Backbone as JSON Lines, residues from 0, in Angstrom:
{"i":0,"aa":"X","n":[-14.15,31.52,11.99],"ca":[-13.63,30.12,12.43],"c":[-14.83,29.41,12.3]}
{"i":1,"aa":"X","n":[-14.77,28.15,11.27],"ca":[-15.83,27.59,11.13],"c":[-16.0,26.5,12.48]}
{"i":2,"aa":"X","n":[-17.44,26.35,12.72],"ca":[-17.8,25.29,13.69],"c":[-18.65,24.26,13.14]}
{"i":3,"aa":"X","n":[-18.41,23.12,13.49],"ca":[-19.28,21.95,12.88],"c":[-19.8,21.0,13.9]}
{"i":4,"aa":"X","n":[-21.22,20.91,14.16],"ca":[-21.6,20.3,15.18],"c":[-22.21,18.83,14.65]}
{"i":5,"aa":"X","n":[-21.74,17.67,15.25],"ca":[-22.05,16.32,14.85],"c":[-22.96,15.83,15.93]}
{"i":6,"aa":"X","n":[-24.07,15.29,15.68],"ca":[-24.79,14.65,16.74],"c":[-24.74,13.19,16.32]}
{"i":7,"aa":"X","n":[-24.3,12.07,17.32],"ca":[-23.85,10.79,17.2],"c":[-24.25,10.13,18.13]}
{"i":8,"aa":"X","n":[-24.99,8.82,17.97],"ca":[-25.42,8.02,18.94],"c":[-24.17,7.52,19.75]}
{"i":9,"aa":"X","n":[-24.3,7.2,21.03],"ca":[-23.33,6.62,21.75],"c":[-23.13,5.27,21.34]}
{"i":10,"aa":"X","n":[-21.72,4.87,21.48],"ca":[-21.49,3.49,21.15],"c":[-20.23,3.47,20.18]}
{"i":11,"aa":"X","n":[-19.9,4.53,19.47],"ca":[-18.85,4.49,18.69],"c":[-17.43,4.85,19.38]}
{"i":12,"aa":"X","n":[-16.32,4.0,19.2],"ca":[-15.0,4.47,19.9],"c":[-14.52,5.56,19.53]}
{"i":13,"aa":"X","n":[-13.44,5.77,20.37],"ca":[-12.46,7.11,20.08],"c":[-12.06,7.23,18.55]}
{"i":14,"aa":"X","n":[-11.55,6.06,18.1],"ca":[-10.76,5.93,16.74],"c":[-12.04,6.4,15.86]}
{"i":15,"aa":"X","n":[-13.12,6.0,15.8],"ca":[-14.32,6.31,14.76],"c":[-14.48,7.78,14.94]}
{"i":16,"aa":"X","n":[-14.59,8.45,16.3],"ca":[-15.02,9.81,16.38],"c":[-13.8,10.45,15.75]}
{"i":17,"aa":"X","n":[-12.59,9.89,15.99],"ca":[-11.21,10.97,15.56],"c":[-11.41,10.82,13.92]}
{"i":18,"aa":"X","n":[-11.7,9.73,13.24],"ca":[-11.93,9.66,11.79],"c":[-12.94,10.67,11.38]}
{"i":19,"aa":"X","n":[-14.14,10.71,12.18],"ca":[-15.06,11.58,11.64],"c":[-14.54,13.28,11.91]}
{"i":20,"aa":"X","n":[-14.07,13.62,12.77],"ca":[-13.4,14.67,13.17],"c":[-12.4,15.14,12.2]}
{"i":21,"aa":"X","n":[-11.84,14.35,11.82],"ca":[-10.81,14.82,10.59],"c":[-11.3,14.8,9.22]}
{"i":22,"aa":"X","n":[-12.4,13.94,9.12],"ca":[-13.1,13.72,7.78],"c":[-13.68,15.31,7.65]}
{"i":23,"aa":"X","n":[-14.54,15.6,8.78],"ca":[-15.32,16.94,8.73],"c":[-14.3,18.06,8.83]}
{"i":24,"aa":"X","n":[-13.22,18.09,9.35],"ca":[-12.19,19.17,9.11],"c":[-11.84,19.23,7.87]}
{"i":25,"aa":"X","n":[-11.51,18.12,7.33],"ca":[-11.12,18.15,5.63],"c":[-12.16,18.59,4.97]}
{"i":26,"aa":"X","n":[-13.36,18.35,5.02],"ca":[-14.48,18.85,4.22],"c":[-14.53,20.27,4.2]}
{"i":27,"aa":"X","n":[-14.38,20.77,5.4],"ca":[-14.76,22.13,5.57],"c":[-13.33,23.0,4.97]}
{"i":28,"aa":"X","n":[-12.27,22.5,5.08],"ca":[-11.17,23.07,4.61],"c":[-11.15,22.95,2.92]}
{"i":29,"aa":"X","n":[-11.83,21.93,2.44],"ca":[-12.01,21.72,0.94],"c":[-12.51,23.05,0.44]}
{"i":30,"aa":"X","n":[-13.45,23.65,1.12],"ca":[-14.43,24.67,0.71],"c":[-13.97,25.98,1.0]}
{"i":31,"aa":"X","n":[-13.42,26.06,2.35],"ca":[-13.07,27.18,3.07],"c":[-11.48,27.49,3.37]}
{"i":32,"aa":"X","n":[-10.69,28.39,3.26],"ca":[-9.45,28.44,3.32],"c":[-9.05,28.65,4.78]}
{"i":33,"aa":"X","n":[-9.44,27.61,5.35],"ca":[-9.14,27.8,6.99],"c":[-7.99,26.58,7.43]}
{"i":34,"aa":"X","n":[-7.12,27.07,8.39],"ca":[-6.13,25.93,9.08],"c":[-6.78,25.08,9.59]}
{"i":35,"aa":"X","n":[-6.2,23.91,9.56],"ca":[-6.76,22.76,10.56],"c":[-7.16,23.19,12.0]}
{"i":36,"aa":"X","n":[-6.18,24.03,12.52],"ca":[-6.53,24.63,14.0],"c":[-7.78,25.46,14.04]}
{"i":37,"aa":"X","n":[-8.08,25.9,13.05],"ca":[-9.16,26.99,12.96],"c":[-10.61,26.48,12.8]}
{"i":38,"aa":"X","n":[-10.34,24.82,12.53],"ca":[-11.98,24.31,12.29],"c":[-12.08,23.44,13.73]}
{"i":39,"aa":"X","n":[-13.28,23.91,14.26],"ca":[-13.92,23.36,15.45],"c":[-14.97,22.24,14.99]}
{"i":40,"aa":"X","n":[-14.92,20.92,15.53],"ca":[-15.86,19.92,15.39],"c":[-16.37,19.77,16.58]}
{"i":41,"aa":"X","n":[-17.58,19.79,17.11],"ca":[-17.9,19.41,18.31],"c":[-18.96,18.08,18.07]}
{"i":42,"aa":"X","n":[-18.75,17.18,18.94],"ca":[-19.45,15.89,18.82],"c":[-20.36,15.78,20.18]}
{"i":43,"aa":"X","n":[-21.71,15.78,19.75],"ca":[-22.76,15.59,20.68],"c":[-23.29,14.19,20.77]}
{"i":44,"aa":"X","n":[-22.83,13.5,21.88],"ca":[-23.31,12.06,21.64],"c":[-24.81,11.93,22.56]}
{"i":45,"aa":"X","n":[-25.71,10.89,22.12],"ca":[-26.78,10.68,22.55],"c":[-27.02,9.37,22.91]}
{"i":46,"aa":"X","n":[-27.76,9.02,23.8],"ca":[-28.02,7.69,24.22],"c":[-28.73,6.97,22.96]}
{"i":47,"aa":"X","n":[-28.26,5.67,22.6],"ca":[-29.1,5.02,21.59],"c":[-30.49,4.61,22.07]}
{"i":48,"aa":"X","n":[-30.67,4.56,23.16],"ca":[-32.15,4.33,23.77],"c":[-33.16,5.51,23.52]}
{"i":49,"aa":"X","n":[-32.54,6.4,23.28],"ca":[-33.35,7.88,23.0],"c":[-33.52,8.08,21.47]}
{"i":50,"aa":"X","n":[-33.14,7.01,20.52],"ca":[-33.17,7.14,19.22],"c":[-34.1,6.49,18.37]}
{"i":51,"aa":"X","n":[-35.11,7.05,17.86],"ca":[-36.19,6.63,17.08],"c":[-36.31,6.99,15.72]}
{"i":52,"aa":"X","n":[-36.55,6.26,14.68],"ca":[-36.93,6.58,13.35],"c":[-38.29,5.6,13.06]}
{"i":53,"aa":"X","n":[-39.07,6.23,12.36],"ca":[-40.09,5.67,11.77],"c":[-41.08,5.12,12.95]}
{"i":54,"aa":"X","n":[-40.82,5.59,14.32],"ca":[-41.49,5.26,15.24],"c":[-40.86,4.16,16.1]}
{"i":55,"aa":"X","n":[-39.68,3.73,15.73],"ca":[-39.21,2.33,16.21],"c":[-37.73,2.89,16.86]}
{"i":56,"aa":"X","n":[-37.65,2.26,18.04],"ca":[-36.05,2.37,18.53],"c":[-35.19,1.72,17.48]}
{"i":57,"aa":"X","n":[-34.15,2.28,17.11],"ca":[-33.13,2.0,16.33],"c":[-31.68,1.88,16.8]}
{"i":58,"aa":"X","n":[-30.88,1.07,16.46],"ca":[-29.33,1.05,16.74],"c":[-28.58,1.65,15.71]}
{"i":59,"aa":"X","n":[-27.58,2.14,16.13],"ca":[-26.57,2.72,15.13],"c":[-25.78,1.67,14.4]}
{"i":60,"aa":"X","n":[-25.65,2.29,13.07],"ca":[-24.98,1.33,12.28],"c":[-23.63,1.17,12.75]}
{"i":61,"aa":"X","n":[-22.78,-0.1,12.42],"ca":[-21.53,-0.07,12.83],"c":[-20.51,1.03,11.85]}
{"i":62,"aa":"X","n":[-19.37,1.4,12.29],"ca":[-18.82,2.21,11.57],"c":[-18.1,1.55,10.25]}
{"i":63,"aa":"X","n":[-17.81,2.06,9.15],"ca":[-17.16,1.38,8.05],"c":[-15.7,1.17,8.52]}
{"i":64,"aa":"X","n":[-14.85,0.36,8.11],"ca":[-13.46,0.14,8.49],"c":[-12.73,1.23,7.73]}
{"i":65,"aa":"X","n":[-11.67,1.51,8.2],"ca":[-10.78,2.73,7.84],"c":[-10.26,2.29,6.2]}
{"i":66,"aa":"X","n":[-10.57,2.84,5.2],"ca":[-10.21,2.51,3.94],"c":[-8.75,2.43,3.72]}
{"i":67,"aa":"X","n":[-7.8,3.45,4.54],"ca":[-6.28,3.29,4.32],"c":[-5.89,1.99,5.02]}
{"i":68,"aa":"X","n":[-6.52,1.38,6.07],"ca":[-6.15,0.34,6.67],"c":[-6.35,-0.76,5.69]}
{"i":69,"aa":"X","n":[-7.5,-0.81,4.94],"ca":[-7.67,-1.86,4.29],"c":[-6.86,-1.88,3.07]}
{"i":70,"aa":"X","n":[-6.46,-0.88,2.35],"ca":[-5.34,-0.79,1.23],"c":[-4.13,-1.37,1.99]}
{"i":71,"aa":"X","n":[-3.54,-0.67,3.11],"ca":[-2.26,-1.12,3.72],"c":[-2.39,-2.74,3.85]}
{"i":72,"aa":"X","n":[-3.33,-3.23,4.35],"ca":[-3.42,-4.65,4.84],"c":[-3.43,-5.4,3.47]}
{"i":73,"aa":"X","n":[-4.02,-5.05,2.57],"ca":[-4.09,-5.74,1.22],"c":[-2.68,-5.77,0.58]}
{"i":74,"aa":"X","n":[-2.03,-4.64,0.61],"ca":[-0.77,-4.57,-0.26],"c":[0.28,-5.38,0.7]}
{"i":75,"aa":"X","n":[-0.07,-5.42,2.1],"ca":[0.9,-6.29,2.93],"c":[0.73,-7.62,2.78]}
{"i":76,"aa":"X","n":[-0.42,-8.16,2.56],"ca":[-0.75,-9.5,2.14],"c":[-0.39,-9.76,0.79]}
{"i":77,"aa":"X","n":[-0.4,-9.08,-0.14],"ca":[0.22,-9.3,-1.44],"c":[1.83,-9.42,-1.34]}
{"i":78,"aa":"X","n":[2.5,-8.44,-0.56],"ca":[3.99,-8.45,-0.37],"c":[4.42,-9.7,0.13]}
{"i":79,"aa":"X","n":[3.46,-10.4,1.01],"ca":[3.69,-11.48,1.75],"c":[3.4,-12.74,0.95]}
{"i":80,"aa":"X","n":[2.89,-12.7,-0.14],"ca":[2.05,-13.65,-1.12],"c":[0.89,-14.57,-0.36]}
{"i":81,"aa":"X","n":[0.51,-13.68,0.65],"ca":[-0.75,-14.44,1.4],"c":[-1.93,-14.14,0.55]}
{"i":82,"aa":"X","n":[-2.1,-14.84,-0.82],"ca":[-3.31,-14.83,-1.35],"c":[-4.52,-14.99,-0.86]}
{"i":83,"aa":"X","n":[-4.63,-15.92,0.0],"ca":[-6.1,-16.2,0.41],"c":[-6.55,-14.58,1.13]}
{"i":84,"aa":"X","n":[-5.52,-14.12,1.92],"ca":[-5.95,-13.0,2.81],"c":[-6.27,-11.75,1.85]}
{"i":85,"aa":"X","n":[-5.31,-11.69,0.76],"ca":[-5.61,-10.57,-0.08],"c":[-6.96,-10.67,-0.67]}
{"i":86,"aa":"X","n":[-7.06,-12.14,-1.21],"ca":[-8.24,-12.28,-1.85],"c":[-9.64,-11.94,-1.07]}
{"i":87,"aa":"X","n":[-9.53,-12.08,0.26],"ca":[-10.83,-11.97,1.05],"c":[-11.22,-10.23,1.21]}
{"i":88,"aa":"X","n":[-10.04,-9.54,0.58],"ca":[-10.27,-8.25,0.58],"c":[-10.98,-7.49,-0.54]}
{"i":89,"aa":"X","n":[-11.09,-8.25,-1.63],"ca":[-11.41,-8.07,-3.08],"c":[-12.95,-8.3,-3.11]}
{"i":90,"aa":"X","n":[-13.75,-7.26,-3.73],"ca":[-15.11,-7.21,-4.04],"c":[-15.26,-8.29,-5.14]}
{"i":91,"aa":"X","n":[-16.32,-8.72,-5.22],"ca":[-16.77,-9.47,-6.67],"c":[-16.56,-8.44,-7.84]}
{"i":92,"aa":"X","n":[-16.0,-8.78,-8.91],"ca":[-16.01,-7.69,-9.88],"c":[-14.63,-7.06,-9.9]}
{"i":93,"aa":"X","n":[-13.78,-7.26,-8.87],"ca":[-12.72,-6.57,-8.61],"c":[-11.7,-6.49,-9.89]}
{"i":94,"aa":"X","n":[-11.17,-5.21,-10.3],"ca":[-10.33,-5.04,-11.62],"c":[-9.06,-4.27,-11.15]}
{"i":95,"aa":"X","n":[-8.12,-4.79,-11.78],"ca":[-6.77,-3.72,-11.6],"c":[-6.24,-3.52,-12.95]}
{"i":96,"aa":"X","n":[-5.49,-2.55,-12.85],"ca":[-4.83,-1.99,-14.26],"c":[-3.53,-1.43,-13.9]}
{"i":97,"aa":"X","n":[-2.56,-2.27,-14.4],"ca":[-0.97,-1.84,-14.31],"c":[-0.38,-1.33,-15.43]}
{"i":98,"aa":"X","n":[0.64,-0.69,-15.61],"ca":[1.4,-0.05,-16.65],"c":[1.37,-0.97,-17.78]}
{"i":99,"aa":"X","n":[1.05,-0.68,-18.87],"ca":[1.26,-1.53,-20.06],"c":[0.64,-3.0,-20.14]}
{"i":100,"aa":"X","n":[-0.33,-3.32,-19.25],"ca":[-1.12,-4.7,-19.15],"c":[-2.71,-4.25,-19.44]}
{"i":101,"aa":"X","n":[-3.18,-5.38,-20.03],"ca":[-4.69,-5.28,-20.08],"c":[-5.2,-5.46,-18.69]}
{"i":102,"aa":"X","n":[-6.46,-4.84,-18.37],"ca":[-7.18,-4.99,-17.06],"c":[-7.06,-6.46,-16.63]}
{"i":103,"aa":"X","n":[-6.79,-6.65,-15.25],"ca":[-6.73,-8.06,-14.64],"c":[-7.92,-8.16,-13.77]}
{"i":104,"aa":"X","n":[-8.28,-9.19,-13.49],"ca":[-9.55,-9.51,-12.52],"c":[-9.16,-10.41,-11.54]}
{"i":105,"aa":"X","n":[-8.13,-11.1,-11.43],"ca":[-7.67,-12.06,-10.55],"c":[-6.26,-11.86,-10.06]}
{"i":106,"aa":"X","n":[-5.89,-12.32,-8.81],"ca":[-4.36,-12.15,-8.45],"c":[-3.65,-13.14,-9.03]}
{"i":107,"aa":"X","n":[-4.06,-14.21,-9.66],"ca":[-3.24,-15.1,-10.19],"c":[-2.86,-14.42,-11.67]}
{"i":108,"aa":"X","n":[-3.78,-13.86,-12.4],"ca":[-3.25,-13.06,-13.53],"c":[-2.0,-12.01,-13.41]}
{"i":109,"aa":"X","n":[-2.34,-11.17,-12.18],"ca":[-1.18,-10.31,-11.78],"c":[0.02,-10.92,-11.68]}
{"i":110,"aa":"X","n":[0.07,-12.14,-11.06],"ca":[1.24,-12.83,-10.5],"c":[1.89,-13.4,-11.64]}
{"i":111,"aa":"X","n":[1.31,-14.0,-12.73],"ca":[1.55,-14.35,-14.09],"c":[2.06,-13.28,-14.77]}
{"i":112,"aa":"X","n":[1.64,-12.0,-14.9],"ca":[1.96,-10.87,-15.45],"c":[3.39,-10.4,-14.92]}
{"i":113,"aa":"X","n":[3.5,-10.42,-13.73],"ca":[4.61,-9.88,-13.26],"c":[5.88,-10.81,-13.27]}
{"i":114,"aa":"X","n":[5.59,-12.16,-13.33],"ca":[6.69,-13.21,-13.23],"c":[7.71,-13.0,-14.27]}
{"i":115,"aa":"X","n":[7.5,-12.54,-15.41],"ca":[8.84,-12.24,-16.44],"c":[9.39,-11.09,-16.03]}
{"i":116,"aa":"X","n":[8.89,-10.08,-15.17],"ca":[9.36,-8.72,-15.03],"c":[10.43,-8.59,-14.02]}
{"i":117,"aa":"X","n":[10.19,-9.25,-12.79],"ca":[11.14,-9.07,-11.71],"c":[11.15,-10.15,-10.88]}
{"i":118,"aa":"X","n":[12.1,-10.53,-10.09],"ca":[12.23,-11.6,-9.16],"c":[11.24,-11.07,-8.04]}
{"i":119,"aa":"X","n":[11.39,-9.92,-7.33],"ca":[10.31,-9.68,-6.27],"c":[10.44,-8.05,-6.26]}
{"i":120,"aa":"X","n":[9.36,-7.57,-5.54],"ca":[9.05,-6.17,-5.48],"c":[8.55,-5.97,-4.3]}
{"i":121,"aa":"X","n":[9.04,-4.84,-3.51],"ca":[8.34,-4.41,-2.13],"c":[8.25,-3.09,-2.22]}
{"i":122,"aa":"X","n":[7.35,-2.46,-1.36],"ca":[6.99,-1.04,-1.56],"c":[7.52,-0.16,-0.1]}
{"i":123,"aa":"X","n":[7.99,0.96,-0.19],"ca":[8.24,1.77,0.97],"c":[7.03,2.99,0.59]}
{"i":124,"aa":"X","n":[6.29,3.18,1.81],"ca":[5.13,3.95,1.85],"c":[5.54,5.29,2.15]}
{"i":125,"aa":"X","n":[5.41,6.53,1.29],"ca":[5.61,7.72,1.49],"c":[4.13,8.31,2.32]}
{"i":126,"aa":"X","n":[3.05,7.85,1.67],"ca":[1.79,8.45,2.49],"c":[0.53,7.82,1.82]}
{"i":127,"aa":"X","n":[-0.5,7.85,2.61],"ca":[-1.81,7.38,2.0],"c":[-2.65,8.72,1.94]}
{"i":128,"aa":"X","n":[-3.5,8.76,1.06],"ca":[-4.74,9.81,1.03],"c":[-5.81,9.23,0.8]}
{"i":129,"aa":"X","n":[-7.03,9.5,1.52],"ca":[-8.03,8.8,1.44],"c":[-9.29,9.86,1.39]}
{"i":130,"aa":"X","n":[-10.33,9.79,0.6],"ca":[-11.13,10.59,0.56],"c":[-12.48,9.89,0.11]}
{"i":131,"aa":"X","n":[-13.61,10.48,0.13],"ca":[-14.9,9.85,-0.27],"c":[-15.05,9.98,-1.6]}
{"i":132,"aa":"X","n":[-15.81,8.85,-2.16],"ca":[-15.96,9.01,-3.72],"c":[-16.7,7.75,-4.35]}
{"i":133,"aa":"X","n":[-17.4,7.83,-5.21],"ca":[-18.06,6.9,-5.95],"c":[-18.89,5.9,-4.88]}
{"i":134,"aa":"X","n":[-19.68,6.59,-4.09],"ca":[-20.31,5.87,-3.06],"c":[-19.63,4.91,-2.14]}
{"i":135,"aa":"X","n":[-18.38,5.29,-1.91],"ca":[-17.46,4.27,-0.95],"c":[-16.31,5.46,-0.62]}
{"i":136,"aa":"X","n":[-14.99,4.92,-0.89],"ca":[-13.74,5.63,-0.51],"c":[-12.75,5.4,-1.68]}
{"i":137,"aa":"X","n":[-12.08,6.44,-1.87],"ca":[-10.75,6.36,-2.71],"c":[-9.68,6.43,-1.91]}
{"i":138,"aa":"X","n":[-8.59,5.61,-2.02],"ca":[-7.35,5.72,-1.46],"c":[-6.25,5.82,-2.43]}
{"i":139,"aa":"X","n":[-5.41,6.83,-2.24],"ca":[-3.97,6.88,-2.94],"c":[-3.01,6.58,-2.11]}
{"i":140,"aa":"X","n":[-2.15,5.72,-2.76],"ca":[-0.98,5.31,-1.87],"c":[0.34,5.89,-2.58]}
{"i":141,"aa":"X","n":[1.19,6.52,-2.22],"ca":[2.54,6.99,-2.6],"c":[3.66,6.4,-2.33]}
{"i":142,"aa":"X","n":[4.82,6.31,-2.98],"ca":[6.03,5.65,-2.47],"c":[6.92,5.19,-3.46]}
{"i":143,"aa":"X","n":[7.91,4.31,-2.99],"ca":[8.91,3.69,-3.87],"c":[9.11,2.36,-3.92]}
{"i":144,"aa":"X","n":[9.43,1.68,-5.14],"ca":[9.59,0.38,-5.12],"c":[11.03,-0.01,-4.87]}
{"i":145,"aa":"X","n":[11.3,-1.14,-4.4],"ca":[12.52,-1.65,-4.4],"c":[12.45,-3.13,-4.44]}
{"i":146,"aa":"X","n":[13.34,-3.91,-5.11],"ca":[13.35,-5.1,-5.28],"c":[14.6,-5.69,-5.87]}
{"i":147,"aa":"X","n":[14.21,-6.78,-6.66],"ca":[15.29,-7.4,-7.6],"c":[14.87,-7.76,-9.1]}
{"i":148,"aa":"X","n":[15.61,-7.49,-9.92],"ca":[15.35,-7.84,-11.22],"c":[15.53,-9.37,-11.5]}
{"i":149,"aa":"X","n":[15.08,-9.9,-12.59],"ca":[15.19,-11.18,-12.86],"c":[16.69,-11.98,-12.82]}
{"i":150,"aa":"X","n":[17.74,-10.97,-13.23],"ca":[18.97,-11.22,-13.16],"c":[19.87,-11.13,-12.0]}
{"i":151,"aa":"X","n":[19.07,-10.89,-10.7],"ca":[19.61,-10.81,-9.52],"c":[19.98,-9.37,-9.08]}
{"i":152,"aa":"X","n":[19.85,-8.55,-10.02],"ca":[20.49,-7.31,-9.88],"c":[19.28,-6.37,-8.81]}
{"i":153,"aa":"X","n":[19.85,-5.63,-7.92],"ca":[19.0,-5.11,-7.18],"c":[18.26,-3.86,-7.86]}
{"i":154,"aa":"X","n":[17.05,-3.41,-7.39],"ca":[16.76,-1.91,-7.63],"c":[16.03,-1.39,-6.63]}
{"i":155,"aa":"X","n":[15.95,0.02,-6.48],"ca":[15.45,0.73,-5.62],"c":[15.05,2.37,-5.91]}
{"i":156,"aa":"X","n":[14.13,2.94,-5.16],"ca":[13.72,4.26,-5.43],"c":[12.91,4.51,-6.54]}
{"i":157,"aa":"X","n":[12.25,3.25,-7.18],"ca":[11.29,3.63,-8.37],"c":[9.98,4.22,-7.81]}
{"i":158,"aa":"X","n":[9.67,5.09,-8.25],"ca":[8.2,5.92,-7.95],"c":[7.22,5.22,-8.35]}
{"i":159,"aa":"X","n":[6.08,5.18,-7.39],"ca":[4.78,4.57,-7.64],"c":[3.66,5.2,-7.09]}
{"i":160,"aa":"X","n":[2.5,5.15,-7.47],"ca":[1.37,5.6,-6.91],"c":[0.39,4.57,-7.51]}
{"i":161,"aa":"X","n":[-0.46,4.12,-6.42],"ca":[-1.64,3.14,-6.41],"c":[-2.86,3.92,-6.23]}
{"i":162,"aa":"X","n":[-3.95,3.68,-6.8],"ca":[-5.16,4.3,-6.77],"c":[-6.35,3.15,-6.41]}
{"i":163,"aa":"X","n":[-6.87,3.31,-5.31],"ca":[-7.76,2.06,-4.95],"c":[-9.3,2.83,-4.77]}
{"i":164,"aa":"X","n":[-10.26,1.98,-5.36],"ca":[-11.72,2.42,-4.86],"c":[-12.21,1.2,-3.91]}
{"i":165,"aa":"X","n":[-13.01,1.83,-2.87],"ca":[-13.54,0.8,-2.0],"c":[-14.78,1.05,-1.76]}
{"i":166,"aa":"X","n":[-15.76,-0.09,-1.61],"ca":[-17.11,0.07,-1.47],"c":[-17.51,-1.22,-0.49]}
{"i":167,"aa":"X","n":[-18.17,-0.95,0.54],"ca":[-18.79,-1.94,1.42],"c":[-17.36,-2.46,2.09]}
{"i":168,"aa":"X","n":[-16.48,-1.81,2.4],"ca":[-15.31,-2.53,3.04],"c":[-14.45,-3.34,1.99]}
{"i":169,"aa":"X","n":[-14.69,-3.52,0.87],"ca":[-13.94,-4.38,-0.13],"c":[-13.33,-3.37,-1.23]}
{"i":170,"aa":"X","n":[-12.34,-3.72,-1.66],"ca":[-11.5,-3.24,-2.86],"c":[-12.44,-3.53,-4.05]}
{"i":171,"aa":"X","n":[-12.74,-2.61,-5.09],"ca":[-13.33,-2.79,-6.32],"c":[-12.53,-2.54,-7.38]}
{"i":172,"aa":"X","n":[-11.53,-1.61,-7.24],"ca":[-10.62,-1.16,-8.27],"c":[-9.12,-0.9,-8.03]}
{"i":173,"aa":"X","n":[-8.25,-1.07,-8.53],"ca":[-6.73,-0.69,-8.38],"c":[-6.09,-0.38,-9.76]}
{"i":174,"aa":"X","n":[-5.65,0.95,-9.57],"ca":[-4.98,1.45,-10.7],"c":[-3.56,1.86,-10.16]}
{"i":175,"aa":"X","n":[-2.53,1.36,-11.24],"ca":[-1.44,1.46,-10.82],"c":[-0.5,2.19,-11.58]}
{"i":176,"aa":"X","n":[0.35,3.26,-11.2],"ca":[1.2,3.97,-12.08],"c":[2.76,3.85,-11.51]}
{"i":177,"aa":"X","n":[3.68,3.64,-12.23],"ca":[5.04,3.69,-11.79],"c":[6.02,3.62,-12.71]}
{"i":178,"aa":"X","n":[7.39,3.86,-12.39],"ca":[8.52,4.17,-13.32],"c":[9.29,2.93,-13.59]}
{"i":179,"aa":"X","n":[8.7,1.71,-13.42],"ca":[9.55,0.81,-13.49],"c":[9.98,0.58,-14.93]}
{"i":180,"aa":"X","n":[9.22,0.56,-16.16],"ca":[9.7,0.42,-17.18],"c":[11.09,1.18,-17.57]}
{"i":181,"aa":"X","n":[10.85,2.63,-17.05],"ca":[11.98,3.43,-17.29],"c":[13.27,3.19,-16.55]}
{"i":182,"aa":"X","n":[13.05,2.36,-15.23],"ca":[14.09,2.22,-14.64],"c":[14.76,0.94,-14.99]}
{"i":183,"aa":"X","n":[14.21,0.02,-15.52],"ca":[14.42,-1.23,-16.2],"c":[15.13,-0.9,-17.48]}
{"i":184,"aa":"X","n":[14.89,0.1,-18.37],"ca":[15.27,0.38,-19.54],"c":[16.84,0.83,-19.15]}
{"i":185,"aa":"X","n":[16.95,1.57,-17.99],"ca":[18.32,2.25,-17.66],"c":[19.42,1.27,-16.89]}
{"i":186,"aa":"X","n":[18.63,0.11,-16.44],"ca":[19.39,-0.79,-15.71],"c":[20.41,-1.58,-16.56]}
C-alpha cells in the first residue's frame, strides 16, 4: 500500500487539499498498479509563520485555479457568446485548431469559420480529464454536440473531443476533433 506524505503550509482551503490528494493518488497509480483506496495521502500542515527560505520568512503561493473549471467556464462563455468573458481566459498567442481549418488565433476567426457550417451548436459533456503537462495543465473534454444546421434541421449525438493546454491560469491552445463533417454528409 503506497503512502505519500505531503508537507504543506497552512492556509490552503479544503478544495485545494482535495485536488492535491487526488493528483498525488493519480501520480502513484500512473506508476504502480494500486487501486485508489490503496493509496494513502497524508497532509501535514505547518504554520506559515514557521516557514523560512533563504533566511527570510515566506508566504505560501496561491493555488492555481482548477484547469477543468477554466475549460468548462471557457466553453460555457463561448456557448453563451459571451466573447469578452471567453477572451479574458485566453493567453497571448492562444491558438486553436478545428477539423479542416487552418489554425486560428482569435474568437472572431472561429465565429466567421463556423458561420457557414451551422446555425448553432451546444455541447453535452461526458467527462473532463486533467493532467500535468508542458509546464502547466492539459485538459481533455469529451462529449457530444447538438444543435441546428443552417437549413433548420436539428442534429444531436455527434462525438467530440477538445484538448486544451493551460499555463498560468490561461488557455494557450485548443485542439478539436469531432464527427460533424460525417454527420453533415449523412444529413
